Amino acid sequence: GFPGLPLALLLPDVQFTLVDSVQKKLKAVGEMAAELDMTNVRIHWGRVEEMYVGEKGRREHRGRYDVVLGRSVTALPRFCGWVSDLMKDEGGNGGDDQGGRLIYIIGGELEELVESRIVNDVPLDKLLQRATGTSDKRALIFNARDVEEIGDESGEKQRIVRSGPQKKKGQNNKGGKKMAKGAWSKKQNDVKKQRGYDNFQRYES
């Protein structure tokens, strides 16, 4: 989303795809890019793990990116599961292609699965030339093969849930599965409400 605009301004010869699942935010980003006459920016409204799904998604996004950049979007293994299919494979172009890279900005402790595969680890304080200790965030760099392995070995790639076909209005949630937050189920008129005063009787005066 928006954090990609300054990078696109600094690197006018690099093509950027800015992704956000919130349409309102992305519309504002698109308007800013147009106002600044930025020809190296395109926007994608949707979730990153759904970009490469379907014929059009595979053609436009799967294995197309030299660099994927994320900023504390979610746990790193989960993000690796989401984006590994977007990155260029290592060994392409006759074996000369080094493949894509993931740059992920995050703070705090990391899983051993992740720590052991970091290619480069640069504190943001160093990048921004600030006093050490101002932030615990780091820019971590991974190659494409390690990103894929992190997503697979953590099980996050297998746990990806993508948007499926919408249920028809009023359709019950079958199978006893928990409904998503904010979801509504069809009112069941045959189920007696528990009011706590079932024996209440009304007396006429």
PDB file of N, CA and C in Angstrom, residues 71-142:
ATOM      1  N   ARG A  71       5.714  -5.421   5.713  1.00  0.00           N
ATOM      2  CA  ARG A  71       6.051  -4.673   6.932  1.00  0.00           C
ATOM      3  C   ARG A  71       5.124  -5.085   8.063  1.00  0.00           C
ATOM      4  N   SER A  72       5.575  -6.073   8.852  1.00  0.00           N
ATOM      5  CA  SER A  72       4.822  -6.533  10.031  1.00  0.00           C
ATOM      6  C   SER A  72       3.369  -6.844   9.697  1.00  0.00           C
ATOM      7  N   VAL A  73       3.153  -7.531   8.572  1.00  0.00           N
ATOM      8  CA  VAL A  73       1.791  -7.867   8.139  1.00  0.00           C
ATOM      9  C   VAL A  73       1.194  -8.951   9.034  1.00  0.00           C
ATOM     10  N   THR A  74       1.989  -9.981   9.294  1.00  0.00           N
ATOM     11  CA  THR A  74       1.549 -11.115  10.104  1.00  0.00           C
ATOM     12  C   THR A  74       2.806 -11.863  10.552  1.00  0.00           C
ATOM     13  N   ALA A  75       2.640 -13.002  11.207  1.00  0.00           N
ATOM     14  CA  ALA A  75       3.799 -13.810  11.589  1.00  0.00           C
ATOM     15  C   ALA A  75       4.592 -14.173  10.333  1.00  0.00           C
ATOM     16  N   LEU A  76       5.907 -14.168  10.440  1.00  0.00           N
ATOM     17  CA  LEU A  76       6.737 -14.351   9.252  1.00  0.00           C
ATOM     18  C   LEU A  76       6.527 -15.689   8.548  1.00  0.00           C
ATOM     19  N   PRO A  77       6.417 -16.824   9.263  1.00  0.00           N
ATOM     20  CA  PRO A  77       6.139 -18.081   8.551  1.00  0.00           C
ATOM     21  C   PRO A  77       4.845 -18.030   7.741  1.00  0.00           C
ATOM     22  N   ARG A  78       3.820 -17.388   8.291  1.00  0.00           N
ATOM     23  CA  ARG A  78       2.553 -17.278   7.563  1.00  0.00           C
ATOM     24  C   ARG A  78       2.725 -16.425   6.307  1.00  0.00           C
ATOM     25  N   PHE A  79       3.452 -15.329   6.427  1.00  0.00           N
ATOM     26  CA  PHE A  79       3.685 -14.468   5.269  1.00  0.00           C
ATOM     27  C   PHE A  79       4.474 -15.203   4.194  1.00  0.00           C
ATOM     28  N   CYS A  80       5.440 -16.011   4.609  1.00  0.00           N
ATOM     29  CA  CYS A  80       6.201 -16.810   3.640  1.00  0.00           C
ATOM     30  C   CYS A  80       5.285 -17.761   2.878  1.00  0.00           C
ATOM     31  N   GLY A  81       4.344 -18.371   3.591  1.00  0.00           N
ATOM     32  CA  GLY A  81       3.387 -19.246   2.930  1.00  0.00           C
ATOM     33  C   GLY A  81       2.536 -18.504   1.926  1.00  0.00           C
ATOM     34  N   TRP A  82       2.209 -17.256   2.234  1.00  0.00           N
ATOM     35  CA  TRP A  82       1.376 -16.450   1.335  1.00  0.00           C
ATOM     36  C   TRP A  82       2.099 -16.048   0.060  1.00  0.00           C
ATOM     37  N   VAL A  83       3.382 -15.663   0.170  1.00  0.00           N
ATOM     38  CA  VAL A  83       4.043 -14.986  -0.953  1.00  0.00           C
ATOM     39  C   VAL A  83       5.027 -15.840  -1.741  1.00  0.00           C
ATOM     40  N   SER A  84       5.319 -17.054  -1.298  1.00  0.00           N
ATOM     41  CA  SER A  84       6.367 -17.834  -1.966  1.00  0.00           C
ATOM     42  C   SER A  84       6.074 -18.052  -3.451  1.00  0.00           C
ATOM     43  N   ASP A  85       4.808 -18.191  -3.808  1.00  0.00           N
ATOM     44  CA  ASP A  85       4.464 -18.431  -5.212  1.00  0.00           C
ATOM     45  C   ASP A  85       4.539 -17.169  -6.066  1.00  0.00           C
ATOM     46  N   LEU A  86       4.698 -16.008  -5.438  1.00  0.00           N
ATOM     47  CA  LEU A  86       4.842 -14.769  -6.194  1.00  0.00           C
ATOM     48  C   LEU A  86       6.278 -14.549  -6.650  1.00  0.00           C
ATOM     49  N   MET A  87       7.231 -15.119  -5.937  1.00  0.00           N
ATOM     50  CA  MET A  87       8.642 -14.827  -6.159  1.00  0.00           C
ATOM     51  C   MET A  87       9.225 -15.627  -7.314  1.00  0.00           C
ATOM     52  N   LYS A  88      10.150 -15.010  -8.029  1.00  0.00           N
ATOM     53  CA  LYS A  88      10.833 -15.712  -9.115  1.00  0.00           C
ATOM     54  C   LYS A  88      11.624 -16.880  -8.547  1.00  0.00           C
ATOM     55  N   ASP A  89      11.588 -18.001  -9.268  1.00  0.00           N
ATOM     56  CA  ASP A  89      12.330 -19.181  -8.831  1.00  0.00           C
ATOM     57  C   ASP A  89      13.824 -18.991  -9.030  1.00  0.00           C
ATOM     58  N   GLU A  90      14.604 -19.586  -8.153  1.00  0.00           N
ATOM     59  CA  GLU A  90      16.047 -19.588  -8.339  1.00  0.00           C
ATOM     60  C   GLU A  90      16.400 -20.538  -9.478  1.00  0.00           C
ATOM     61  N   GLY A  91      17.419 -20.169 -10.240  1.00  0.00           N
ATOM     62  CA  GLY A  91      17.870 -21.032 -11.325  1.00  0.00           C
ATOM     63  C   GLY A  91      17.145 -20.808 -12.625  1.00  0.00           C
ATOM     64  N   GLY A  92      16.311 -19.760 -12.712  1.00  0.00           N
ATOM     65  CA  GLY A  92      15.639 -19.462 -13.971  1.00  0.00           C
ATOM     66  C   GLY A  92      16.612 -18.877 -14.983  1.00  0.00           C
ATOM     67  N   ASN A  93      16.144 -18.639 -16.186  1.00  0.00           N
ATOM     68  CA  ASN A  93      16.971 -18.085 -17.271  1.00  0.00           C
ATOM     69  C   ASN A  93      18.261 -18.886 -17.470  1.00  0.00           C
ATOM     70  N   GLY A  94      18.116 -20.210 -17.558  1.00  0.00           N
ATOM     71  CA  GLY A  94      19.273 -21.058 -17.812  1.00  0.00           C
ATOM     72  C   GLY A  94      20.177 -21.237 -16.620  1.00  0.00           C
ATOM     73  N   GLY A  95      19.634 -20.977 -15.416  1.00  0.00           N
ATOM     74  CA  GLY A  95      20.424 -21.170 -14.218  1.00  0.00           C
ATOM     75  C   GLY A  95      21.120 -19.923 -13.722  1.00  0.00           C
ATOM     76  N   ASP A  96      20.995 -18.802 -14.469  1.00  0.00           N
ATOM     77  CA  ASP A  96      21.667 -17.563 -14.078  1.00  0.00           C
ATOM     78  C   ASP A  96      20.842 -16.715 -13.112  1.00  0.00           C
ATOM     79  N   ASP A  97      19.552 -16.958 -13.043  1.00  0.00           N
ATOM     80  CA  ASP A  97      18.680 -16.152 -12.200  1.00  0.00           C
ATOM     81  C   ASP A  97      18.830 -16.548 -10.731  1.00  0.00           C
ATOM     82  N   GLN A  98      19.105 -15.575  -9.884  1.00  0.00           N
ATOM     83  CA  GLN A  98      19.253 -15.846  -8.463  1.00  0.00           C
ATOM     84  C   GLN A  98      17.900 -15.996  -7.756  1.00  0.00           C
ATOM     85  N   GLY A  99      16.831 -15.723  -8.465  1.00  0.00           N
ATOM     86  CA  GLY A  99      15.513 -15.851  -7.874  1.00  0.00           C
ATOM     87  C   GLY A  99      15.095 -14.613  -7.103  1.00  0.00           C
ATOM     88  N   GLY A 100      13.864 -14.656  -6.617  1.00  0.00           N
ATOM     89  CA  GLY A 100      13.334 -13.514  -5.894  1.00  0.00           C
ATOM     90  C   GLY A 100      13.880 -13.410  -4.481  1.00  0.00           C
ATOM     91  N   ARG A 101      13.614 -12.266  -3.868  1.00  0.00           N
ATOM     92  CA  ARG A 101      14.026 -12.022  -2.494  1.00  0.00           C
ATOM     93  C   ARG A 101      12.826 -11.487  -1.710  1.00  0.00           C
ATOM     94  N   LEU A 102      12.763 -11.882  -0.471  1.00  0.00           N
ATOM     95  CA  LEU A 102      11.767 -11.336   0.448  1.00  0.00           C
ATOM     96  C   LEU A 102      12.476 -10.405   1.420  1.00  0.00           C
ATOM     97  N   ILE A 103      11.963  -9.183   1.537  1.00  0.00           N
ATOM     98  CA  ILE A 103      12.425  -8.251   2.563  1.00  0.00           C
ATOM     99  C   ILE A 103      11.264  -8.050   3.526  1.00  0.00           C
ATOM    100  N   TYR A 104      11.470  -8.402   4.765  1.00  0.00           N
ATOM    101  CA  TYR A 104      10.384  -8.317   5.743  1.00  0.00           C
ATOM    102  C   TYR A 104      10.844  -7.494   6.939  1.00  0.00           C
ATOM    103  N   ILE A 105      10.063  -6.482   7.277  1.00  0.00           N
ATOM    104  CA  ILE A 105      10.380  -5.593   8.397  1.00  0.00           C
ATOM    105  C   ILE A 105       9.560  -6.026   9.602  1.00  0.00           C
ATOM    106  N   ILE A 106      10.245  -6.383  10.667  1.00  0.00           N
ATOM    107  CA  ILE A 106       9.559  -6.922  11.839  1.00  0.00           C
ATOM    108  C   ILE A 106      10.434  -6.726  13.071  1.00  0.00           C
ATOM    109  N   GLY A 107       9.823  -6.739  14.240  1.00  0.00           N
ATOM    110  CA  GLY A 107      10.562  -6.644  15.493  1.00  0.00           C
ATOM    111  C   GLY A 107      10.283  -7.850  16.371  1.00  0.00           C
ATOM    112  N   GLY A 108      10.988  -7.928  17.488  1.00  0.00           N
ATOM    113  CA  GLY A 108      10.748  -9.018  18.427  1.00  0.00           C
ATOM    114  C   GLY A 108      11.494 -10.292  18.076  1.00  0.00           C
ATOM    115  N   GLU A 109      11.170 -11.352  18.831  1.00  0.00           N
ATOM    116  CA  GLU A 109      11.847 -12.631  18.633  1.00  0.00           C
ATOM    117  C   GLU A 109      11.260 -13.381  17.443  1.00  0.00           C
ATOM    118  N   LEU A 110      12.086 -14.229  16.844  1.00  0.00           N
ATOM    119  CA  LEU A 110      11.682 -15.003  15.675  1.00  0.00           C
ATOM    120  C   LEU A 110      11.834 -16.495  15.950  1.00  0.00           C
ATOM    121  N   GLU A 111      11.085 -17.291  15.204  1.00  0.00           N
ATOM    122  CA  GLU A 111      11.181 -18.735  15.312  1.00  0.00           C
ATOM    123  C   GLU A 111      12.530 -19.219  14.788  1.00  0.00           C
ATOM    124  N   GLU A 112      13.034 -20.299  15.327  1.00  0.00           N
ATOM    125  CA  GLU A 112      14.304 -20.874  14.877  1.00  0.00           C
ATOM    126  C   GLU A 112      14.235 -21.219  13.391  1.00  0.00           C
ATOM    127  N   LEU A 113      13.071 -21.674  12.948  1.00  0.00           N
ATOM    128  CA  LEU A 113      12.865 -22.000  11.546  1.00  0.00           C
ATOM    129  C   LEU A 113      13.181 -20.808  10.656  1.00  0.00           C
ATOM    130  N   VAL A 114      12.878 -19.612  11.153  1.00  0.00           N
ATOM    131  CA  VAL A 114      13.116 -18.386  10.401  1.00  0.00           C
ATOM    132  C   VAL A 114      14.555 -17.900  10.583  1.00  0.00           C
ATOM    133  N   GLU A 115      15.017 -17.851  11.821  1.00  0.00           N
ATOM    134  CA  GLU A 115      16.357 -17.334  12.136  1.00  0.00           C
ATOM    135  C   GLU A 115      17.445 -18.042  11.331  1.00  0.00           C
ATOM    136  N   SER A 116      17.304 -19.338  11.171  1.00  0.00           N
ATOM    137  CA  SER A 116      18.359 -20.114  10.510  1.00  0.00           C
ATOM    138  C   SER A 116      18.431 -19.862   9.011  1.00  0.00           C
ATOM    139  N   ARG A 117      17.458 -19.150   8.449  1.00  0.00           N
ATOM    140  CA  ARG A 117      17.437 -18.948   7.000  1.00  0.00           C
ATOM    141  C   ARG A 117      17.608 -17.485   6.586  1.00  0.00           C
ATOM    142  N   ILE A 118      17.907 -16.621   7.528  1.00  0.00           N
ATOM    143  CA  ILE A 118      18.084 -15.203   7.212  1.00  0.00           C
ATOM    144  C   ILE A 118      19.371 -15.001   6.414  1.00  0.00           C
ATOM    145  N   VAL A 119      19.254 -14.356   5.255  1.00  0.00           N
ATOM    146  CA  VAL A 119      20.422 -14.053   4.430  1.00  0.00           C
ATOM    147  C   VAL A 119      21.106 -12.783   4.924  1.00  0.00           C
ATOM    148  N   ASN A 120      20.311 -11.792   5.306  1.00  0.00           N
ATOM    149  CA  ASN A 120      20.858 -10.542   5.824  1.00  0.00           C
ATOM    150  C   ASN A 120      19.890  -9.974   6.851  1.00  0.00           C
ATOM    151  N   ASP A 121      20.441  -9.338   7.874  1.00  0.00           N
ATOM    152  CA  ASP A 121      19.646  -8.803   8.983  1.00  0.00           C
ATOM    153  C   ASP A 121      20.157  -7.397   9.286  1.00  0.00           C
ATOM    154  N   VAL A 122      19.353  -6.385   8.934  1.00  0.00           N
ATOM    155  CA  VAL A 122      19.796  -4.996   9.092  1.00  0.00           C
ATOM    156  C   VAL A 122      18.837  -4.249  10.014  1.00  0.00           C
ATOM    157  N   PRO A 123      19.312  -3.760  11.165  1.00  0.00           N
ATOM    158  CA  PRO A 123      18.449  -2.974  12.061  1.00  0.00           C
ATOM    159  C   PRO A 123      17.953  -1.703  11.358  1.00  0.00           C
ATOM    160  N   LEU A 124      16.684  -1.340  11.581  1.00  0.00           N
ATOM    161  CA  LEU A 124      16.157  -0.123  10.967  1.00  0.00           C
ATOM    162  C   LEU A 124      16.886   1.113  11.452  1.00  0.00           C
ATOM    163  N   ASP A 125      17.338   1.091  12.714  1.00  0.00           N
ATOM    164  CA  ASP A 125      18.084   2.240  13.227  1.00  0.00           C
ATOM    165  C   ASP A 125      19.316   2.512  12.368  1.00  0.00           C
ATOM    166  N   LYS A 126      19.973   1.454  11.915  1.00  0.00           N
ATOM    167  CA  LYS A 126      21.149   1.610  11.063  1.00  0.00           C
ATOM    168  C   LYS A 126      20.750   2.136   9.691  1.00  0.00           C
ATOM    169  N   LEU A 127      19.666   1.587   9.135  1.00  0.00           N
ATOM    170  CA  LEU A 127      19.216   2.041   7.816  1.00  0.00           C
ATOM    171  C   LEU A 127      18.825   3.513   7.832  1.00  0.00           C
ATOM    172  N   LEU A 128      18.173   3.932   8.914  1.00  0.00           N
ATOM    173  CA  LEU A 128      17.685   5.312   9.020  1.00  0.00           C
ATOM    174  C   LEU A 128      18.668   6.239   9.706  1.00  0.00           C
ATOM    175  N   GLN A 129      19.837   5.698  10.061  1.00  0.00           N
ATOM    176  CA  GLN A 129      20.896   6.478  10.699  1.00  0.00           C
ATOM    177  C   GLN A 129      20.403   7.148  11.981  1.00  0.00           C
ATOM    178  N   ARG A 130      19.729   6.335  12.795  1.00  0.00           N
ATOM    179  CA  ARG A 130      19.240   6.818  14.077  1.00  0.00           C
ATOM    180  C   ARG A 130      20.060   6.219  15.202  1.00  0.00           C
ATOM    181  N   ALA A 131      19.826   6.735  16.410  1.00  0.00           N
ATOM    182  CA  ALA A 131      20.516   6.205  17.580  1.00  0.00           C
ATOM    183  C   ALA A 131      20.106   4.756  17.803  1.00  0.00           C
ATOM    184  N   THR A 132      21.064   3.896  18.133  1.00  0.00           N
ATOM    185  CA  THR A 132      20.788   2.487  18.386  1.00  0.00           C
ATOM    186  C   THR A 132      19.833   2.343  19.565  1.00  0.00           C
ATOM    187  N   GLY A 133      18.827   1.491  19.404  1.00  0.00           N
ATOM    188  CA  GLY A 133      17.853   1.273  20.460  1.00  0.00           C
ATOM    189  C   GLY A 133      16.575   2.059  20.291  1.00  0.00           C
ATOM    190  N   THR A 134      16.510   2.897  19.246  1.00  0.00           N
ATOM    191  CA  THR A 134      15.283   3.657  18.989  1.00  0.00           C
ATOM    192  C   THR A 134      14.137   2.721  18.639  1.00  0.00           C
ATOM    193  N   SER A 135      14.441   1.664  17.905  1.00  0.00           N
ATOM    194  CA  SER A 135      13.431   0.680  17.504  1.00  0.00           C
ATOM    195  C   SER A 135      14.050  -0.716  17.510  1.00  0.00           C
ATOM    196  N   ASP A 136      13.205  -1.723  17.776  1.00  0.00           N
ATOM    197  CA  ASP A 136      13.699  -3.104  17.725  1.00  0.00           C
ATOM    198  C   ASP A 136      13.446  -3.734  16.358  1.00  0.00           C
ATOM    199  N   LYS A 137      12.915  -2.969  15.423  1.00  0.00           N
ATOM    200  CA  LYS A 137      12.572  -3.524  14.124  1.00  0.00           C
ATOM    201  C   LYS A 137      13.812  -3.707  13.267  1.00  0.00           C
ATOM    202  N   ARG A 138      13.736  -4.782  12.440  1.00  0.00           N
ATOM    203  CA  ARG A 138      14.846  -5.134  11.560  1.00  0.00           C
ATOM    204  C   ARG A 138      14.304  -5.416  10.169  1.00  0.00           C
ATOM    205  N   ALA A 139      15.141  -5.201   9.181  1.00  0.00           N
ATOM    206  CA  ALA A 139      14.819  -5.596   7.807  1.00  0.00           C
ATOM    207  C   ALA A 139      15.525  -6.915   7.537  1.00  0.00           C
ATOM    208  N   LEU A 140      14.739  -7.965   7.390  1.00  0.00           N
ATOM    209  CA  LEU A 140      15.287  -9.308   7.177  1.00  0.00           C
ATOM    210  C   LEU A 140      15.167  -9.676   5.704  1.00  0.00           C
ATOM    211  N   ILE A 141      16.191 -10.307   5.174  1.00  0.00           N
ATOM    212  CA  ILE A 141      16.195 -10.683   3.757  1.00  0.00           C
ATOM    213  C   ILE A 141      16.313 -12.198   3.636  1.00  0.00           C
ATOM    214  N   PHE A 142      15.456 -12.778   2.777  1.00  0.00           N
ATOM    215  CA  PHE A 142      15.442 -14.222   2.537  1.00  0.00           C
ATOM    216  C   PHE A 142      15.443 -14.473   1.031  1.00  0.00           C
TER     217      PHE A 142
END
